[in-house]
Amino acid sequence: MVKVVVESDGCDVRFSKIAPFSLKDTLMCGQAFRWKSTSNDLCAYTGVVKGKVLKVRQEDDCLILEGPVDEDTVRMTLDYFALDVDLGEIENKLREIDPAVGTAIDFAPGIRLLRQDPWEAMVTFIISARNSMPLIRRSVELLAEKHGVPISERRQGDSCDVHFSFPSPKMLAEAAVEELLECRTGFKAPYIREAAERIAFGGFDLYGVGDLEYEEAKSKLMEFKGVGSKVADCILLFAFGFYQAFPIDVWVTRIMRYLYFDSKKVPLRVISEFAHEKFGDLAGYAQQYLFYYARNKLGPEIRGLE
DNA sequence: TGCCAGGCCTTCC
DNA sequence: GGAAGGCATGGC
């Protein structure tokens, strides 16, 4: 745990003592899909978190939340970005565990694992199956526009931007599968509908999953159609803060084989066991740095490894 | 046109 | 139990 310094100038709120921190990499690394860059020069983004429009930017090692905002929004922002987590210590421990992960961290340090809304994360990562990041982004945004609640954002002058909350389980349970298909969710549309129904009306306590042990929580999530091992780990890691989760997608498979298995074909189960053994409770952070490094640095060099 | 994208489900052996 | 095949969609 670290002591974050929170200051306000009467309007904007400044979070400091949070280094290492990269707002851009944190928001664009593929864990969240509703943030949009709002400036070509500044590192500034607008997003919708738990029904609220947040405008944030990075100045030096500080996170600035554009105000005026109430205390509840400040607390929510602190929690969403997990600013209480000592990321510097985590990065150092991972460097000690393996210099190869250190190389990945050096490429893009300061990636914070967010604490997103579990339902939004669940839908997002069901959609992510056999899909690309730009298309996932588009589907999630379409779901919000067509089924969420509009949130007006007053701006200077008369202009008014409209954003949309992410639709609740009840909202999506009441949508027709055809309407979900219109959001480009493809063959995942019925999965989303079924999950929404079960959570809205079927008595499944999604938020209670966070109180379970990791293995049991993962099993509960995998009861849903469209939620396999990888998607379950994404939900556990990016929403519930189970840092031992190690989602294995194509890129993680490639870099793990490249780094640890002599580029040979290995069952996913073996990679998973290896990662849990090697990284323990920091597996999730290791995964995110490795994923980002694999996609954005190694790229073509390891593309053939699957 | 064919291949791929933050996989999963079903079928078949 | 493990290995194939299919799946919507759009970019390259």
mmCIF file of C-alpha atoms (C1' of nucleotides) in Angstrom:
data_model
loop_
_atom_site.group_PDB
_atom_site.id
_atom_site.type_symbol
_atom_site.label_atom_id
_atom_site.label_comp_id
_atom_site.label_asym_id
_atom_site.label_seq_id
_atom_site.Cartn_x
_atom_site.Cartn_y
_atom_site.Cartn_z
ATOM 1 C CA MET A 1 0.000 0.000 0.000
ATOM 2 C CA VAL A 2 1.190 3.494 -0.762
ATOM 3 C CA LYS A 3 0.085 6.880 0.459
ATOM 4 C CA VAL A 4 -1.305 8.770 -2.497
ATOM 5 C CA VAL A 5 -1.391 12.540 -2.226
ATOM 6 C CA VAL A 6 -4.724 13.994 -3.331
ATOM 7 C CA GLU A 7 -4.965 17.737 -3.826
ATOM 8 C CA SER A 8 -7.572 20.006 -5.349
ATOM 9 C CA ASP A 9 -7.254 23.536 -6.661
ATOM 10 C CA GLY A 10 -10.980 23.991 -6.170
ATOM 11 C CA CYS A 11 -11.727 22.431 -9.537
ATOM 12 C CA ASP A 12 -9.321 19.783 -10.851
ATOM 13 C CA VAL A 13 -8.049 17.012 -8.585
ATOM 14 C CA ARG A 14 -4.408 15.968 -8.649
ATOM 15 C CA PHE A 15 -3.216 12.501 -7.570
ATOM 16 C CA SER A 16 0.521 12.427 -6.942
ATOM 17 C CA LYS A 17 3.071 10.012 -5.453
ATOM 18 C CA ILE A 18 1.777 7.362 -7.826
ATOM 19 C CA ALA A 19 4.847 6.710 -9.961
ATOM 20 C CA PRO A 20 5.463 4.580 -11.929
ATOM 21 C CA PHE A 21 2.408 5.515 -13.906
ATOM 22 C CA SER A 22 1.558 5.651 -17.597
ATOM 23 C CA LEU A 23 -1.992 6.804 -18.244
ATOM 24 C CA LYS A 24 -1.759 6.121 -21.962
ATOM 25 C CA ASP A 25 -0.489 2.560 -21.608
ATOM 26 C CA THR A 26 -2.868 1.831 -18.755
ATOM 27 C CA LEU A 27 -5.908 2.861 -20.795
ATOM 28 C CA MET A 28 -4.772 1.633 -24.213
ATOM 29 C CA CYS A 29 -3.119 -1.689 -23.322
ATOM 30 C CA GLY A 30 -6.236 -3.752 -23.952
ATOM 31 C CA GLN A 31 -7.810 -4.082 -20.522
ATOM 32 C CA ALA A 32 -10.456 -1.332 -20.981
ATOM 33 C CA PHE A 33 -12.237 -0.342 -24.163
ATOM 34 C CA ARG A 34 -14.257 2.800 -23.531
ATOM 35 C CA TRP A 35 -11.550 5.446 -23.218
ATOM 36 C CA LYS A 36 -10.989 7.993 -25.967
ATOM 37 C CA SER A 37 -8.036 10.288 -26.472
ATOM 38 C CA THR A 38 -9.189 13.908 -26.409
ATOM 39 C CA SER A 39 -5.999 15.693 -27.313
ATOM 40 C CA ASN A 40 -3.272 15.259 -29.873
ATOM 41 C CA ASP A 41 -0.702 16.998 -27.686
ATOM 42 C CA LEU A 42 -1.686 16.265 -24.111
ATOM 43 C CA CYS A 43 -2.038 12.814 -22.620
ATOM 44 C CA ALA A 44 -5.771 13.301 -22.005
ATOM 45 C CA TYR A 45 -8.675 10.864 -22.120
ATOM 46 C CA THR A 46 -12.418 10.795 -21.569
ATOM 47 C CA GLY A 47 -14.249 7.682 -20.431
ATOM 48 C CA VAL A 48 -17.363 6.482 -18.670
ATOM 49 C CA VAL A 49 -16.792 4.625 -15.411
ATOM 50 C CA LYS A 50 -19.664 3.236 -13.378
ATOM 51 C CA GLY A 51 -22.129 5.689 -14.870
ATOM 52 C CA LYS A 52 -19.942 8.769 -14.583
ATOM 53 C CA VAL A 53 -18.052 10.658 -17.265
ATOM 54 C CA LEU A 54 -14.413 10.999 -16.256
ATOM 55 C CA LYS A 55 -11.930 13.319 -17.940
ATOM 56 C CA VAL A 56 -8.360 12.554 -16.971
ATOM 57 C CA ARG A 57 -4.884 13.517 -18.059
ATOM 58 C CA GLN A 58 -1.303 12.864 -17.036
ATOM 59 C CA GLU A 59 1.145 15.598 -16.099
ATOM 60 C CA ASP A 60 4.602 14.318 -15.171
ATOM 61 C CA ASP A 61 3.987 11.494 -12.722
ATOM 62 C CA CYS A 62 0.586 12.822 -11.673
ATOM 63 C CA LEU A 63 -2.939 11.900 -12.641
ATOM 64 C CA ILE A 64 -5.268 14.879 -13.035
ATOM 65 C CA LEU A 65 -9.021 14.401 -12.771
ATOM 66 C CA GLU A 66 -10.829 17.276 -14.424
ATOM 67 C CA GLY A 67 -13.330 18.921 -12.089
ATOM 68 C CA PRO A 68 -15.446 19.998 -10.527
ATOM 69 C CA VAL A 69 -16.162 16.558 -9.076
ATOM 70 C CA ASP A 70 -17.621 15.358 -5.792
ATOM 71 C CA GLU A 71 -15.774 13.336 -3.166
ATOM 72 C CA ASP A 72 -17.404 10.128 -4.282
ATOM 73 C CA THR A 73 -15.955 10.540 -7.778
ATOM 74 C CA VAL A 74 -12.508 11.170 -6.324
ATOM 75 C CA ARG A 75 -12.731 7.950 -4.289
ATOM 76 C CA MET A 76 -14.014 6.066 -7.316
ATOM 77 C CA THR A 77 -11.124 7.301 -9.466
ATOM 78 C CA LEU A 78 -8.601 6.297 -6.821
ATOM 79 C CA ASP A 79 -10.115 2.836 -6.677
ATOM 80 C CA TYR A 80 -10.564 2.435 -10.463
ATOM 81 C CA PHE A 81 -6.904 3.154 -11.161
ATOM 82 C CA ALA A 82 -5.852 1.113 -8.107
ATOM 83 C CA LEU A 83 -3.653 3.989 -6.997
ATOM 84 C CA ASP A 84 -3.278 2.383 -3.561
ATOM 85 C CA VAL A 85 -1.214 -0.403 -5.143
ATOM 86 C CA ASP A 86 2.570 -0.012 -4.874
ATOM 87 C CA LEU A 87 3.335 -0.625 -8.546
ATOM 88 C CA GLY A 88 7.004 0.262 -8.134
ATOM 89 C CA GLU A 89 7.439 -2.607 -5.693
ATOM 90 C CA ILE A 90 5.571 -4.983 -8.004
ATOM 91 C CA GLU A 91 7.738 -4.036 -10.969
ATOM 92 C CA ASN A 92 10.890 -4.534 -8.908
ATOM 93 C CA LYS A 93 9.773 -7.946 -7.704
ATOM 94 C CA LEU A 94 9.025 -9.028 -11.257
ATOM 95 C CA ARG A 95 12.452 -7.822 -12.398
ATOM 96 C CA GLU A 96 13.987 -9.990 -9.684
ATOM 97 C CA ILE A 97 11.908 -12.998 -10.690
ATOM 98 C CA ASP A 98 12.995 -12.711 -14.306
ATOM 99 C CA PRO A 99 15.043 -10.099 -16.193
ATOM 100 C CA ALA A 100 13.089 -11.008 -19.343
ATOM 101 C CA VAL A 101 9.952 -9.606 -17.730
ATOM 102 C CA GLY A 102 12.078 -6.642 -16.676
ATOM 103 C CA THR A 103 12.761 -5.984 -20.350
ATOM 104 C CA ALA A 104 9.027 -5.948 -21.002
ATOM 105 C CA ILE A 105 8.507 -3.572 -18.059
ATOM 106 C CA ASP A 106 11.258 -1.265 -19.326
ATOM 107 C CA PHE A 107 9.483 -1.096 -22.687
ATOM 108 C CA ALA A 108 6.280 0.234 -21.086
ATOM 109 C CA PRO A 109 6.468 0.803 -17.321
ATOM 110 C CA GLY A 110 3.604 2.065 -15.190
ATOM 111 C CA ILE A 111 0.760 -0.069 -16.519
ATOM 112 C CA ARG A 112 -1.816 -0.194 -13.745
ATOM 113 C CA LEU A 113 -4.355 -2.991 -13.608
ATOM 114 C CA LEU A 114 -7.729 -1.285 -13.348
ATOM 115 C CA ARG A 115 -10.607 -2.249 -11.079
ATOM 116 C CA GLN A 116 -13.391 -2.143 -13.636
ATOM 117 C CA ASP A 117 -17.035 -2.982 -13.235
ATOM 118 C CA PRO A 118 -17.336 -6.810 -13.333
ATOM 119 C CA TRP A 119 -20.404 -6.854 -15.575
ATOM 120 C CA GLU A 120 -18.871 -4.507 -18.123
ATOM 121 C CA ALA A 121 -15.663 -6.554 -18.060
ATOM 122 C CA MET A 122 -17.632 -9.764 -18.500
ATOM 123 C CA VAL A 123 -19.461 -8.527 -21.592
ATOM 124 C CA THR A 124 -16.342 -6.906 -22.995
ATOM 125 C CA PHE A 125 -14.279 -10.055 -22.784
ATOM 126 C CA ILE A 126 -17.050 -12.328 -24.044
ATOM 127 C CA ILE A 127 -17.016 -10.055 -27.104
ATOM 128 C CA SER A 128 -13.228 -10.236 -27.288
ATOM 129 C CA ALA A 129 -13.196 -13.895 -28.352
ATOM 130 C CA ARG A 130 -11.717 -14.201 -31.826
ATOM 131 C CA ASN A 131 -11.956 -10.458 -32.295
ATOM 132 C CA SER A 132 -9.623 -7.492 -32.714
ATOM 133 C CA MET A 133 -9.222 -4.602 -30.285
ATOM 134 C CA PRO A 134 -10.725 -1.927 -32.584
ATOM 135 C CA LEU A 135 -13.788 -4.115 -33.204
ATOM 136 C CA ILE A 136 -14.185 -4.909 -29.504
ATOM 137 C CA ARG A 137 -14.051 -1.185 -28.843
ATOM 138 C CA ARG A 138 -16.739 -0.552 -31.411
ATOM 139 C CA SER A 139 -19.079 -3.284 -30.148
ATOM 140 C CA VAL A 140 -18.821 -2.101 -26.547
ATOM 141 C CA GLU A 141 -19.506 1.480 -27.592
ATOM 142 C CA LEU A 142 -22.497 0.419 -29.692
ATOM 143 C CA LEU A 143 -23.938 -1.512 -26.748
ATOM 144 C CA ALA A 144 -23.628 1.602 -24.604
ATOM 145 C CA GLU A 145 -25.140 3.900 -27.236
ATOM 146 C CA LYS A 146 -28.098 1.656 -28.007
ATOM 147 C CA HIS A 147 -28.829 0.184 -24.577
ATOM 148 C CA GLY A 148 -27.151 2.392 -21.972
ATOM 149 C CA VAL A 149 -28.398 5.554 -20.327
ATOM 150 C CA PRO A 150 -27.394 8.903 -21.837
ATOM 151 C CA ILE A 151 -25.267 11.113 -19.628
ATOM 152 C CA SER A 152 -25.007 14.760 -20.637
ATOM 153 C CA GLU A 153 -21.741 16.475 -20.085
ATOM 154 C CA ARG A 154 -22.047 20.241 -19.852
ATOM 155 C CA ARG A 155 -19.236 22.106 -21.485
ATOM 156 C CA GLN A 156 -18.263 25.733 -21.752
ATOM 157 C CA GLY A 157 -20.776 27.718 -23.768
ATOM 158 C CA ASP A 158 -23.838 25.941 -25.042
ATOM 159 C CA SER A 159 -22.177 22.801 -26.353
ATOM 160 C CA CYS A 160 -23.112 19.551 -24.693
ATOM 161 C CA ASP A 161 -21.453 16.177 -25.255
ATOM 162 C CA VAL A 162 -23.548 13.083 -24.707
ATOM 163 C CA HIS A 163 -22.008 9.921 -23.312
ATOM 164 C CA PHE A 164 -23.649 6.652 -22.363
ATOM 165 C CA SER A 165 -23.417 4.457 -19.303
ATOM 166 C CA PHE A 166 -22.661 0.803 -19.928
ATOM 167 C CA PRO A 167 -26.031 -1.042 -19.925
ATOM 168 C CA SER A 168 -26.876 -3.024 -16.790
ATOM 169 C CA PRO A 169 -27.620 -6.784 -16.881
ATOM 170 C CA LYS A 170 -31.334 -5.940 -16.757
ATOM 171 C CA MET A 171 -31.066 -3.596 -19.738
ATOM 172 C CA LEU A 172 -29.312 -6.222 -21.867
ATOM 173 C CA ALA A 173 -31.600 -9.006 -20.642
ATOM 174 C CA GLU A 174 -34.518 -7.018 -22.014
ATOM 175 C CA ALA A 175 -32.865 -6.521 -25.401
ATOM 176 C CA ALA A 176 -33.576 -8.911 -28.265
ATOM 177 C CA VAL A 177 -30.679 -11.001 -29.543
ATOM 178 C CA GLU A 178 -31.214 -9.279 -32.899
ATOM 179 C CA GLU A 179 -30.566 -5.925 -31.234
ATOM 180 C CA LEU A 180 -27.342 -7.251 -29.745
ATOM 181 C CA LEU A 181 -26.357 -8.496 -33.195
ATOM 182 C CA GLU A 182 -26.781 -4.950 -34.461
ATOM 183 C CA CYS A 183 -23.989 -4.037 -32.047
ATOM 184 C CA ARG A 184 -21.664 -6.296 -34.068
ATOM 185 C CA THR A 185 -21.396 -8.856 -31.300
ATOM 186 C CA GLY A 186 -21.629 -11.689 -33.830
ATOM 187 C CA PHE A 187 -21.901 -15.228 -32.529
ATOM 188 C CA LYS A 188 -21.412 -13.920 -28.982
ATOM 189 C CA ALA A 189 -24.824 -12.172 -28.960
ATOM 190 C CA PRO A 190 -26.749 -15.104 -27.427
ATOM 191 C CA TYR A 191 -24.004 -15.576 -24.827
ATOM 192 C CA ILE A 192 -24.401 -11.957 -23.721
ATOM 193 C CA ARG A 193 -28.177 -12.320 -23.546
ATOM 194 C CA GLU A 194 -27.973 -15.496 -21.487
ATOM 195 C CA ALA A 195 -25.477 -13.993 -19.061
ATOM 196 C CA ALA A 196 -27.574 -10.840 -18.692
ATOM 197 C CA GLU A 197 -30.702 -12.870 -17.965
ATOM 198 C CA ARG A 198 -29.044 -15.057 -15.399
ATOM 199 C CA ILE A 199 -27.498 -12.140 -13.556
ATOM 200 C CA ALA A 200 -30.549 -9.855 -13.792
ATOM 201 C CA PHE A 201 -33.265 -12.415 -13.102
ATOM 202 C CA GLY A 202 -31.625 -15.773 -12.398
ATOM 203 C CA GLY A 203 -30.139 -15.010 -9.022
ATOM 204 C CA PHE A 204 -26.480 -15.248 -10.011
ATOM 205 C CA ASP A 205 -24.490 -12.955 -7.724
ATOM 206 C CA LEU A 206 -21.765 -11.692 -10.043
ATOM 207 C CA TYR A 207 -20.458 -9.178 -7.552
ATOM 208 C CA GLY A 208 -20.187 -11.894 -4.905
ATOM 209 C CA VAL A 209 -17.629 -13.711 -7.062
ATOM 210 C CA GLY A 210 -15.044 -11.303 -5.709
ATOM 211 C CA ASP A 211 -15.444 -12.808 -2.239
ATOM 212 C CA LEU A 212 -14.540 -16.328 -3.365
ATOM 213 C CA GLU A 213 -11.151 -17.983 -3.610
ATOM 214 C CA TYR A 214 -9.507 -17.655 -7.032
ATOM 215 C CA GLU A 215 -10.144 -21.200 -8.272
ATOM 216 C CA GLU A 216 -13.764 -21.224 -7.149
ATOM 217 C CA ALA A 217 -14.385 -17.751 -8.578
ATOM 218 C CA LYS A 218 -12.984 -18.884 -11.926
ATOM 219 C CA SER A 219 -15.165 -21.998 -11.947
ATOM 220 C CA LYS A 220 -18.271 -19.913 -11.212
ATOM 221 C CA LEU A 221 -17.550 -17.572 -14.114
ATOM 222 C CA MET A 222 -16.878 -20.476 -16.469
ATOM 223 C CA GLU A 223 -20.440 -21.683 -15.904
ATOM 224 C CA PHE A 224 -21.450 -19.020 -18.419
ATOM 225 C CA LYS A 225 -21.444 -19.802 -22.113
ATOM 226 C CA GLY A 226 -18.808 -17.740 -23.838
ATOM 227 C CA VAL A 227 -16.646 -17.601 -20.719
ATOM 228 C CA GLY A 228 -13.719 -19.997 -20.966
ATOM 229 C CA SER A 229 -10.442 -20.016 -19.087
ATOM 230 C CA LYS A 230 -8.991 -16.924 -20.732
ATOM 231 C CA VAL A 231 -12.109 -14.751 -20.508
ATOM 232 C CA ALA A 232 -12.672 -15.773 -16.884
ATOM 233 C CA ASP A 233 -9.103 -14.786 -16.017
ATOM 234 C CA CYS A 234 -9.585 -11.409 -17.729
ATOM 235 C CA ILE A 235 -12.686 -10.706 -15.651
ATOM 236 C CA LEU A 236 -10.940 -11.795 -12.455
ATOM 237 C CA LEU A 237 -7.858 -9.713 -13.232
ATOM 238 C CA PHE A 238 -9.295 -6.531 -14.727
ATOM 239 C CA ALA A 239 -12.388 -6.197 -12.534
ATOM 240 C CA PHE A 240 -11.926 -8.143 -9.311
ATOM 241 C CA GLY A 241 -8.222 -7.674 -8.713
ATOM 242 C CA PHE A 242 -7.247 -11.354 -8.604
ATOM 243 C CA TYR A 243 -3.605 -10.701 -9.396
ATOM 244 C CA GLN A 244 -2.773 -14.410 -9.590
ATOM 245 C CA ALA A 245 -4.943 -14.684 -12.726
ATOM 246 C CA PHE A 246 -2.915 -15.198 -15.907
ATOM 247 C CA PRO A 247 -5.068 -14.833 -19.050
ATOM 248 C CA ILE A 248 -3.511 -16.743 -21.940
ATOM 249 C CA ASP A 249 -4.436 -15.423 -25.391
ATOM 250 C CA VAL A 250 -2.587 -15.813 -28.689
ATOM 251 C CA TRP A 251 0.019 -13.160 -27.836
ATOM 252 C CA VAL A 252 0.737 -14.477 -24.356
ATOM 253 C CA THR A 253 1.008 -17.967 -25.824
ATOM 254 C CA ARG A 254 3.539 -16.702 -28.354
ATOM 255 C CA ILE A 255 5.764 -14.825 -25.935
ATOM 256 C CA MET A 256 5.648 -17.569 -23.300
ATOM 257 C CA ARG A 257 6.752 -20.156 -25.857
ATOM 258 C CA TYR A 258 9.393 -17.756 -27.149
ATOM 259 C CA LEU A 259 10.827 -16.973 -23.707
ATOM 260 C CA TYR A 260 10.431 -20.227 -21.816
ATOM 261 C CA PHE A 261 9.748 -23.168 -24.107
ATOM 262 C CA ASP A 262 12.353 -22.838 -26.850
ATOM 263 C CA SER A 263 9.602 -21.629 -29.222
ATOM 264 C CA LYS A 264 8.043 -25.084 -29.131
ATOM 265 C CA LYS A 265 4.374 -25.944 -29.088
ATOM 266 C CA VAL A 266 3.165 -26.482 -25.528
ATOM 267 C CA PRO A 267 -0.325 -27.135 -24.136
ATOM 268 C CA LEU A 268 -1.946 -24.062 -22.571
ATOM 269 C CA ARG A 269 -2.261 -25.979 -19.321
ATOM 270 C CA VAL A 270 1.536 -26.262 -19.144
ATOM 271 C CA ILE A 271 1.980 -22.537 -19.791
ATOM 272 C CA SER A 272 -0.602 -21.744 -17.125
ATOM 273 C CA GLU A 273 1.029 -23.950 -14.494
ATOM 274 C CA PHE A 274 4.459 -22.553 -15.368
ATOM 275 C CA ALA A 275 3.219 -18.958 -15.006
ATOM 276 C CA HIS A 276 1.521 -19.565 -11.676
ATOM 277 C CA GLU A 277 4.624 -21.306 -10.370
ATOM 278 C CA LYS A 278 6.984 -18.588 -11.601
ATOM 279 C CA PHE A 279 5.006 -15.407 -10.943
ATOM 280 C CA GLY A 280 2.620 -16.436 -8.153
ATOM 281 C CA ASP A 281 0.433 -13.575 -6.960
ATOM 282 C CA LEU A 282 2.000 -11.227 -9.508
ATOM 283 C CA ALA A 283 1.110 -13.377 -12.520
ATOM 284 C CA GLY A 284 -1.514 -10.897 -13.689
ATOM 285 C CA TYR A 285 0.939 -8.006 -13.791
ATOM 286 C CA ALA A 286 3.556 -10.154 -15.523
ATOM 287 C CA GLN A 287 0.963 -11.162 -18.070
ATOM 288 C CA GLN A 288 -0.009 -7.592 -18.866
ATOM 289 C CA TYR A 289 3.570 -6.397 -19.364
ATOM 290 C CA LEU A 290 4.375 -9.462 -21.467
ATOM 291 C CA PHE A 291 1.208 -9.079 -23.552
ATOM 292 C CA TYR A 292 1.946 -5.422 -24.280
ATOM 293 C CA TYR A 293 5.591 -6.128 -25.098
ATOM 294 C CA ALA A 294 4.691 -9.068 -27.333
ATOM 295 C CA ARG A 295 2.119 -7.106 -29.348
ATOM 296 C CA ASN A 296 3.850 -3.769 -29.585
ATOM 297 C CA LYS A 297 7.547 -4.628 -29.640
ATOM 298 C CA LEU A 298 8.232 -8.205 -30.689
ATOM 299 C CA GLY A 299 5.268 -8.350 -33.069
ATOM 300 C CA PRO A 300 6.258 -10.089 -36.309
ATOM 301 C CA GLU A 301 9.227 -11.793 -34.660
ATOM 302 C CA ILE A 302 6.956 -14.134 -32.711
ATOM 303 C CA ARG A 303 3.799 -14.028 -34.821
ATOM 304 C CA GLY A 304 4.388 -17.530 -36.144
ATOM 305 C CA LEU A 305 4.545 -19.085 -32.670
ATOM 306 C CA GLU A 306 1.242 -20.665 -31.758
ATOM 307 C "C1'" DT B 1 -9.266 -13.924 -51.816
ATOM 308 C "C1'" DG B 2 -7.343 -15.509 -47.707
ATOM 309 C "C1'" DC B 3 -5.769 -14.798 -43.155
ATOM 310 C "C1'" DC B 4 -6.117 -13.008 -38.654
ATOM 311 C "C1'" DA B 5 -8.008 -10.941 -34.370
ATOM 312 C "C1'" DG B 6 -6.904 -10.521 -26.130
ATOM 313 C "C1'" DG B 7 -11.497 -18.034 -27.721
ATOM 314 C "C1'" DC B 8 -15.142 -20.895 -27.018
ATOM 315 C "C1'" DC B 9 -18.465 -24.536 -27.975
ATOM 316 C "C1'" DT B 10 -19.680 -28.763 -30.109
ATOM 317 C "C1'" DT B 11 -18.628 -32.887 -32.238
ATOM 318 C "C1'" DC B 12 -15.995 -36.785 -32.946
ATOM 319 C "C1'" DC B 13 -12.675 -40.228 -31.903
ATOM 320 C "C1'" DG C 1 -9.692 -36.681 -22.588
ATOM 321 C "C1'" DG C 2 -7.887 -34.493 -26.498
ATOM 322 C "C1'" DA C 3 -8.055 -32.970 -31.372
ATOM 323 C "C1'" DA C 4 -10.619 -30.750 -35.184
ATOM 324 C "C1'" DG C 5 -14.191 -27.658 -37.129
ATOM 325 C "C1'" DG C 6 -17.192 -23.849 -37.008
ATOM 326 C "C1'" DC C 7 -18.354 -19.464 -35.634
ATOM 327 C "C1'" DA C 8 -19.700 -13.300 -37.184
ATOM 328 C "C1'" DT C 9 -17.218 -9.477 -38.259
ATOM 329 C "C1'" DG C 10 -14.104 -6.330 -40.500
ATOM 330 C "C1'" DG C 11 -9.171 -4.851 -41.489
ATOM 331 C "C1'" DC C 12 -5.133 -5.839 -44.077
#
